[in-house]
Amino acid sequence: MTVPTTDVGADDRPWVDGNALAGPLGEIIGADLTVAELTCAGCRMTRPLAAMRVFDRAPGLVARCPGCENVVMRLVRTADRALVDLRGSLVVSIPLPIT
Amino acid sequence: MARAAVPGGLTWQPATVAATRAETATARTLVLDVDGWTGHVPGQHVDVRLSAPDGYMAHRSYSISSAPGPDRLEVTVQAVIDGEVSPHLVEVAEPGDHLEIRGPLGGWFVRRPADPRPALLIGGGSGVAPLMSMVRAATTPTRLLYSTRSPSDALFTADLATAQATGDTPVAVTHVYTRVVPSGWPAPPRRLDADILARVAWPRDADVVAFVCGPTGFVETVADLLVDIGYNPSNIRTERFGPTGG
Ligand SMILES: Cc1cc2nc3c(=O)[nH]c(=O)nc-3n(C[C@H](O)[C@H](O)[C@H](O)COP(=O)(O)OP(=O)(O)OC[C@H]3O[C@@H](n4cnc5c(N)ncnc54)[C@H](O)[C@@H]3O)c2cc1C
Ligand SMILES: [Zn+2]
């Protein structure tokens, strides 16, 4: 089931994919998180953030698992704060350069 | 209102429109000069930000369509009817204009020069933009399948013909027209389907990477078709531009 925290219906709104989060996340985190792998708390599948469905016309940005539509990430920007809600992801695995 | 940058975070950089080039009646390439731009990996995009005199700002993502290079990049924009940003970039912006960009962005929908695999590129409409960067920088065999409504909607027609004819790396281009075909075309208008895909794609056991880009519905359909003809989902990379429209 989807986490009922947003009014964005997964089927009836335009969506893009996680590639579109590169700029908004890069701005607040400074790294490219689109290649990070998220394990969905709904279906336990692991995918790169780039492969998630992103609803970008909502207040804030909402990323959903393409398999089960669970919300895996929400990003809300206010004047002086960024809120990243990751409760829909069990693990976020971030690739690092080999040193 | 300008926001303070987060230390270490990505920031907006000034860019100057150096030149513009009409691609079709409703699409245009903007050549942008950016001081200190160090290049990109084919497939990456930038966010472009416009500011109104009253301080209102809007930003949208645009793929980089040029080959990697320093100090300069190109984006190719299709005007969306009633859109906020794209009609400005296609119809209003002119050489000398200033705007802001951040990037290069995205490390997933990219064709790295070191990747030895052949590439199957499938684009719908303006979705060919990042694929054009990949074609221009191709170092391994590349096949592009490009779907547009009509020949006059196709971007980069001349550049694609050149890429096909010259260069050391073989690039093969196949067009699909969904509404209007050129005169003398051997087939009626048709959507990209499993048949065409099977003809253009390498066999399923070949070690190939596929890049699919375009309107959301187009990308969904094509990615499913690729899986149907035996492609492993882990070898299919997608980028969705948004709703199909205009
Ligand atoms: C990673 C990424 C890369 C992109 N690269 C390119 C590119 O290289 N070239 C390019 O032209 N576009 C590209 N896009 C799409 C682009 O970011 C904008 O969405 C598009 O230009 C419309 O913006 P707008 O402000 O004109 O329209 P808006 O004011 O945002 O929307 C106006 C109306 O058009 C609809 N709409 C929104 N986006 C689209 C769309 N893409 N197609 C059809 N209808 C739409 C909306 O639902 C709305 O009804 C890319 C998108 C992403 C996420
Ligand atoms: Zn899931």
Coordinates of C-alpha atoms and ligand atoms in Angstrom, one line a residue:
Chain A
M1 CA 0.0 0.0 0.0
T2 CA 1.0 3.6 -0.5
V3 CA 1.8 5.8 2.4
P4 CA -1.2 8.2 2.5
T5 CA 0.8 11.4 3.0
T6 CA 0.1 13.1 -0.2
D7 CA -2.8 13.8 -2.5
V8 CA -0.9 12.9 -5.6
G9 CA -2.4 10.0 -7.3
A10 CA 0.2 7.9 -9.1
D11 CA -1.8 7.2 -12.2
D12 CA -3.5 10.5 -13.0
R13 CA -0.8 13.0 -12.7
P14 CA 2.1 13.7 -15.0
W15 CA 5.4 12.3 -13.9
V16 CA 9.0 12.1 -14.8
D17 CA 11.7 10.0 -13.3
G18 CA 14.4 10.3 -10.7
N19 CA 16.8 11.9 -13.1
A20 CA 14.9 15.1 -12.6
L21 CA 15.9 15.1 -8.9
A22 CA 19.6 15.6 -9.7
G23 CA 19.4 19.4 -9.6
P24 CA 17.1 19.8 -6.6
L25 CA 19.1 17.3 -4.5
G26 CA 22.5 18.5 -5.7
E27 CA 21.6 21.9 -4.5
I28 CA 21.0 20.8 -0.9
I29 CA 23.3 17.8 -0.6
G30 CA 26.1 18.5 -3.1
A31 CA 26.3 15.0 -4.5
D32 CA 24.6 13.2 -7.3
L33 CA 22.0 11.0 -5.5
T34 CA 20.2 9.8 -8.6
V35 CA 22.7 6.9 -8.7
A36 CA 22.0 6.0 -5.1
E37 CA 20.0 2.8 -4.7
L38 CA 16.9 2.9 -2.5
T39 CA 15.3 -0.2 -1.1
C40 CA 11.5 0.3 -1.1
A41 CA 9.9 -0.2 2.2
G42 CA 6.7 -1.4 0.4
C43 CA 8.0 -4.2 -1.9
R44 CA 11.7 -4.4 -0.8
M45 CA 12.9 -4.0 -4.4
T46 CA 16.1 -2.0 -4.8
R47 CA 16.5 0.5 -7.6
P48 CA 18.5 3.6 -8.4
L49 CA 16.7 6.8 -7.5
A50 CA 16.9 7.6 -11.2
A51 CA 14.4 4.8 -11.9
M52 CA 11.8 6.0 -9.4
R53 CA 8.7 7.9 -10.6
V54 CA 8.8 11.5 -9.7
F55 CA 5.8 13.8 -9.4
D56 CA 7.1 17.2 -9.7
R57 CA 4.0 19.3 -10.0
A58 CA 3.0 18.6 -6.4
P59 CA 3.9 20.9 -3.6
G60 CA 7.4 19.5 -3.2
L61 CA 8.8 16.5 -5.1
V62 CA 7.5 13.0 -4.5
A63 CA 9.4 9.9 -5.7
R64 CA 7.4 6.7 -5.9
C65 CA 8.5 3.1 -6.4
P66 CA 7.5 2.0 -10.0
G67 CA 6.7 -1.4 -8.7
C68 CA 4.3 -0.8 -5.8
E69 CA 3.8 3.0 -5.9
N70 CA 5.0 3.4 -2.3
V71 CA 6.4 6.9 -1.7
V72 CA 10.2 6.3 -1.3
M73 CA 11.3 9.9 -1.0
R74 CA 9.8 13.3 -0.5
L75 CA 11.6 16.6 -0.9
V76 CA 10.1 19.9 0.3
R77 CA 11.8 23.2 0.1
T78 CA 10.9 26.2 2.2
A79 CA 12.6 29.6 2.4
D80 CA 15.2 28.4 4.9
R81 CA 14.9 24.6 5.1
A82 CA 14.8 21.5 3.0
L83 CA 12.9 18.5 4.2
V84 CA 13.9 15.1 2.9
D85 CA 11.4 12.4 4.0
L86 CA 12.9 8.9 3.5
R87 CA 10.6 6.8 5.6
G88 CA 9.5 4.9 2.6
S89 CA 13.0 3.6 2.0
L90 CA 14.6 0.9 4.1
V91 CA 18.1 1.5 2.9
V92 CA 19.8 4.2 0.8
S93 CA 23.0 2.9 -0.7
I94 CA 25.3 5.6 -2.1
P95 CA 28.1 4.7 -4.4
L96 CA 31.5 6.2 -3.5
P97 CA 34.6 6.6 -5.7
I98 CA 37.2 3.8 -5.1
T99 CA 40.1 5.4 -3.3
Chain B
M1 CA 14.7 36.4 -4.1
A2 CA 18.1 34.8 -4.2
R3 CA 18.7 32.0 -1.8
A4 CA 22.0 31.5 -0.1
A5 CA 23.9 28.5 -1.4
V6 CA 24.5 25.5 0.8
P7 CA 28.3 25.0 1.3
G8 CA 29.4 22.2 -1.1
G9 CA 26.0 22.3 -2.8
L10 CA 25.4 22.8 -6.5
T11 CA 24.8 26.5 -7.4
W12 CA 23.4 28.5 -10.3
Q13 CA 25.9 29.8 -12.8
P14 CA 25.5 32.6 -15.3
A15 CA 25.2 31.5 -18.9
T16 CA 25.0 33.7 -22.0
V17 CA 23.1 32.8 -25.1
A18 CA 25.9 32.8 -27.8
A19 CA 23.7 31.7 -30.7
T20 CA 20.4 30.0 -31.6
R21 CA 19.6 27.6 -34.3
A22 CA 16.1 26.6 -35.5
E23 CA 15.7 22.9 -35.6
T24 CA 12.0 22.7 -36.6
A25 CA 9.1 25.2 -36.7
T26 CA 8.7 24.7 -32.9
A27 CA 12.1 23.7 -31.6
R28 CA 15.4 25.5 -31.3
T29 CA 18.9 24.8 -30.1
L30 CA 20.5 27.4 -27.8
V31 CA 24.3 27.6 -27.7
L32 CA 25.3 28.6 -24.2
D33 CA 28.6 30.1 -23.1
V34 CA 29.4 29.3 -19.5
D35 CA 32.6 30.5 -17.9
G36 CA 34.5 27.6 -16.4
W37 CA 32.3 24.9 -17.9
T38 CA 34.3 21.8 -17.9
G39 CA 32.1 19.6 -20.0
H40 CA 29.6 16.8 -19.4
V41 CA 29.0 13.1 -20.0
P42 CA 26.6 12.5 -22.9
G43 CA 23.1 12.0 -21.5
Q44 CA 23.4 14.6 -18.7
H45 CA 21.1 17.6 -18.4
V46 CA 21.2 21.0 -16.9
D47 CA 18.5 23.0 -15.0
V48 CA 17.8 26.3 -16.7
R49 CA 16.5 29.2 -14.7
L50 CA 14.8 32.3 -15.9
S51 CA 14.2 35.4 -13.8
A52 CA 11.6 38.1 -14.4
P53 CA 12.3 41.7 -13.5
D54 CA 9.9 41.4 -10.5
G55 CA 12.0 38.6 -9.1
Y56 CA 9.8 35.7 -10.1
M57 CA 11.9 32.7 -11.2
A58 CA 11.1 29.5 -13.0
H59 CA 13.4 26.6 -13.8
R60 CA 13.1 23.5 -16.0
S61 CA 15.5 20.6 -17.0
Y62 CA 17.0 20.4 -20.4
S63 CA 19.3 17.7 -21.7
I64 CA 22.6 18.7 -23.3
S65 CA 22.5 17.9 -27.0
S66 CA 26.0 18.8 -27.9
A67 CA 29.2 16.7 -27.7
P68 CA 31.2 17.3 -24.5
G69 CA 33.5 20.3 -24.6
P70 CA 34.8 23.2 -22.5
D71 CA 33.1 26.6 -21.9
R72 CA 30.1 25.9 -24.1
L73 CA 27.1 23.6 -24.3
E74 CA 23.9 23.3 -26.3
V75 CA 20.4 22.5 -25.3
T76 CA 17.5 21.8 -27.7
V77 CA 14.1 22.9 -26.6
Q78 CA 10.7 21.9 -28.0
A79 CA 8.0 24.6 -27.3
V80 CA 5.2 23.2 -25.2
I81 CA 1.9 25.0 -25.9
D82 CA 0.9 27.1 -22.9
G83 CA 4.2 26.3 -21.3
E84 CA 5.9 28.7 -19.0
V85 CA 9.6 28.3 -19.8
S86 CA 9.9 26.5 -23.2
P87 CA 8.1 29.1 -25.4
H88 CA 10.5 31.7 -24.0
L89 CA 13.6 29.7 -24.8
V90 CA 12.3 28.8 -28.3
E91 CA 10.7 32.1 -29.4
V92 CA 12.0 34.9 -27.3
A93 CA 15.6 34.3 -26.1
E94 CA 18.3 35.8 -28.3
P95 CA 22.1 36.0 -28.5
G96 CA 23.4 38.1 -25.7
D97 CA 20.7 37.1 -23.3
H98 CA 21.7 36.0 -19.8
L99 CA 20.2 33.1 -17.9
E100 CA 21.3 30.7 -15.2
I101 CA 22.1 27.1 -15.3
R102 CA 23.1 24.4 -12.8
G103 CA 24.9 21.2 -13.8
P104 CA 25.9 19.0 -15.5
L105 CA 23.4 16.8 -13.8
G106 CA 22.7 13.1 -13.4
G107 CA 25.0 10.2 -13.4
W108 CA 22.6 7.4 -14.4
F109 CA 21.2 8.2 -17.8
V110 CA 24.7 8.6 -19.2
R111 CA 26.8 6.9 -21.8
R112 CA 30.3 6.9 -20.4
P113 CA 33.1 7.0 -23.0
A114 CA 34.8 4.0 -21.3
D115 CA 31.8 1.7 -21.7
P116 CA 32.8 -0.8 -24.5
R117 CA 29.2 -1.9 -25.2
P118 CA 27.3 -1.0 -28.4
A119 CA 24.4 1.2 -27.7
L120 CA 20.8 1.2 -28.8
L121 CA 19.3 4.7 -28.6
I122 CA 15.5 5.1 -28.8
G123 CA 14.0 8.6 -28.8
G124 CA 10.6 10.1 -29.1
G125 CA 10.2 13.8 -30.1
S126 CA 12.5 16.0 -28.2
G127 CA 13.7 12.9 -26.3
V128 CA 16.4 12.6 -29.0
A129 CA 18.3 15.6 -27.4
P130 CA 20.5 13.6 -24.9
L131 CA 20.8 10.8 -27.5
M132 CA 22.2 13.3 -30.0
S133 CA 25.0 14.1 -27.5
M134 CA 25.6 10.3 -27.3
V135 CA 25.6 10.0 -31.1
R136 CA 28.0 13.0 -31.4
A137 CA 30.4 11.4 -28.9
A138 CA 30.0 7.8 -30.0
T139 CA 33.0 5.5 -29.8
T140 CA 31.2 2.2 -30.0
P141 CA 28.6 0.9 -32.6
T142 CA 25.4 2.9 -32.1
R143 CA 21.9 2.5 -33.5
L144 CA 19.4 5.2 -33.1
L145 CA 15.6 4.6 -33.6
Y146 CA 13.8 8.0 -33.7
S147 CA 10.1 8.4 -33.6
T148 CA 8.4 11.6 -34.6
R149 CA 4.9 12.6 -35.9
S150 CA 6.3 13.7 -39.2
P151 CA 9.6 14.4 -41.0
S152 CA 9.1 18.1 -40.3
D153 CA 9.0 17.4 -36.5
A154 CA 12.4 15.6 -36.5
L155 CA 15.2 17.3 -34.8
F156 CA 18.9 17.2 -36.0
T157 CA 18.0 15.8 -39.4
A158 CA 21.1 17.1 -41.1
D159 CA 23.4 16.3 -38.2
L160 CA 22.1 12.7 -38.0
A161 CA 22.6 12.3 -41.7
T162 CA 26.2 13.5 -41.3
A163 CA 26.8 11.2 -38.3
Q164 CA 25.6 8.3 -40.3
A165 CA 27.8 9.0 -43.3
T166 CA 31.0 10.1 -41.7
G167 CA 33.0 9.3 -38.5
D168 CA 34.9 6.2 -37.6
T169 CA 32.2 4.8 -35.4
P170 CA 29.3 3.3 -37.2
V171 CA 26.0 5.1 -36.3
A172 CA 22.9 3.8 -37.9
V173 CA 19.7 5.9 -37.9
T174 CA 16.2 4.6 -38.4
H175 CA 13.2 7.0 -38.5
V176 CA 9.6 6.0 -37.5
Y177 CA 6.8 8.5 -38.4
T178 CA 3.5 8.1 -36.5
R179 CA 1.3 10.5 -38.5
V180 CA 2.9 11.7 -41.8
V181 CA 5.6 9.9 -43.8
P182 CA 7.9 11.5 -46.4
S183 CA 6.8 11.0 -50.0
G184 CA 7.9 7.7 -51.4
W185 CA 8.3 6.2 -47.9
P186 CA 7.8 2.5 -48.2
A187 CA 5.4 2.1 -45.2
P188 CA 2.4 4.0 -43.9
P189 CA 2.6 6.0 -40.7
R190 CA 3.0 3.7 -37.7
R191 CA 3.9 3.7 -34.1
L192 CA 7.1 2.2 -32.9
D193 CA 6.3 -1.4 -32.3
A194 CA 7.8 -4.8 -31.5
D195 CA 8.5 -5.5 -35.2
I196 CA 10.5 -2.4 -35.9
L197 CA 12.3 -2.8 -32.6
A198 CA 13.3 -6.4 -33.4
R199 CA 14.6 -5.3 -36.8
V200 CA 16.8 -2.5 -35.4
A201 CA 17.8 -3.9 -32.0
W202 CA 20.8 -6.2 -31.6
P203 CA 19.9 -9.8 -30.6
R204 CA 19.0 -10.2 -27.0
D205 CA 22.1 -12.1 -26.0
A206 CA 24.4 -9.3 -27.3
D207 CA 25.9 -7.3 -24.5
V208 CA 24.1 -4.0 -25.4
V209 CA 23.0 -1.0 -23.4
A210 CA 19.7 0.7 -24.4
F211 CA 18.8 4.3 -23.7
V212 CA 15.2 5.4 -24.1
C213 CA 14.1 9.0 -23.8
G214 CA 11.0 11.0 -24.6
P215 CA 7.6 11.8 -23.3
T216 CA 6.6 9.6 -20.3
G217 CA 4.1 7.5 -22.2
F218 CA 6.5 6.8 -25.0
V219 CA 9.3 5.7 -22.7
E220 CA 6.9 3.4 -20.8
T221 CA 5.8 1.7 -24.0
V222 CA 9.3 1.3 -25.5
A223 CA 10.8 0.0 -22.2
D224 CA 8.1 -2.6 -22.0
L225 CA 8.6 -3.6 -25.7
L226 CA 12.3 -4.0 -25.1
V227 CA 11.7 -6.3 -22.1
D228 CA 9.2 -8.2 -24.3
I229 CA 11.9 -8.9 -27.0
G230 CA 14.2 -10.2 -24.3
Y231 CA 16.2 -7.2 -23.1
N232 CA 17.3 -7.4 -19.4
P233 CA 15.7 -4.4 -17.6
S234 CA 19.1 -3.8 -16.0
N235 CA 20.5 -2.9 -19.4
I236 CA 17.7 -0.4 -20.2
R237 CA 18.2 3.2 -19.0
T238 CA 15.3 5.6 -19.3
E239 CA 14.7 9.3 -19.1
R240 CA 11.2 10.7 -19.1
F241 CA 10.6 14.3 -20.1
G242 CA 7.0 14.7 -18.8
P243 CA 3.5 14.4 -20.3
T244 CA 2.9 13.8 -23.9
G245 CA 1.4 16.9 -25.3
G246 CA 1.4 19.7 -27.8
Ligands
LIG1 C1 15.6 15.3 -17.0 C2 14.8 16.1 -18.0 C3 15.3 16.5 -19.2 C4 14.6 17.2 -20.2 N1 15.2 17.6 -21.4 C5 14.4 18.3 -22.3 C6 15.0 18.7 -23.5 O1 16.2 18.4 -23.8 N2 14.2 19.4 -24.4 C7 12.9 19.7 -24.1 O2 12.3 20.4 -24.9 N3 12.4 19.3 -22.9 C8 13.1 18.7 -22.0 N4 12.5 18.3 -20.8 C9 11.1 18.9 -20.5 C10 11.3 20.3 -19.9 O3 12.0 20.2 -18.6 C11 10.0 21.0 -19.6 O4 9.1 20.1 -18.9 C12 9.2 21.4 -20.9 O5 10.1 22.3 -21.6 C13 7.9 22.1 -20.5 O6 8.2 23.2 -19.7 P1 7.3 24.6 -19.8 O7 7.7 25.4 -18.6 O8 7.3 25.1 -21.1 O9 5.8 24.0 -19.5 P2 5.0 24.0 -18.2 O10 4.6 25.4 -17.9 O11 5.8 23.3 -17.1 O12 3.8 23.2 -18.5 C14 2.7 23.6 -19.4 C15 1.8 22.5 -19.9 O13 2.5 21.6 -20.6 C16 2.5 20.3 -20.0 N5 3.9 19.8 -20.1 C17 4.9 19.9 -19.2 N6 6.0 19.3 -19.6 C18 5.7 18.8 -20.8 C19 6.5 18.1 -21.8 N7 7.8 17.8 -21.6 N8 5.9 17.7 -22.9 C20 4.6 18.0 -23.2 N9 3.8 18.7 -22.3 C21 4.4 19.1 -21.1 C22 2.1 20.5 -18.6 O14 1.4 19.4 -18.1 C23 1.2 21.7 -18.7 O15 -0.1 21.4 -19.1 C24 13.2 17.6 -19.9 C25 12.7 17.1 -18.7 C26 13.4 16.4 -17.8 C27 12.8 16.0 -16.5
ZN2 ZN 8.0 -0.8 -4.0

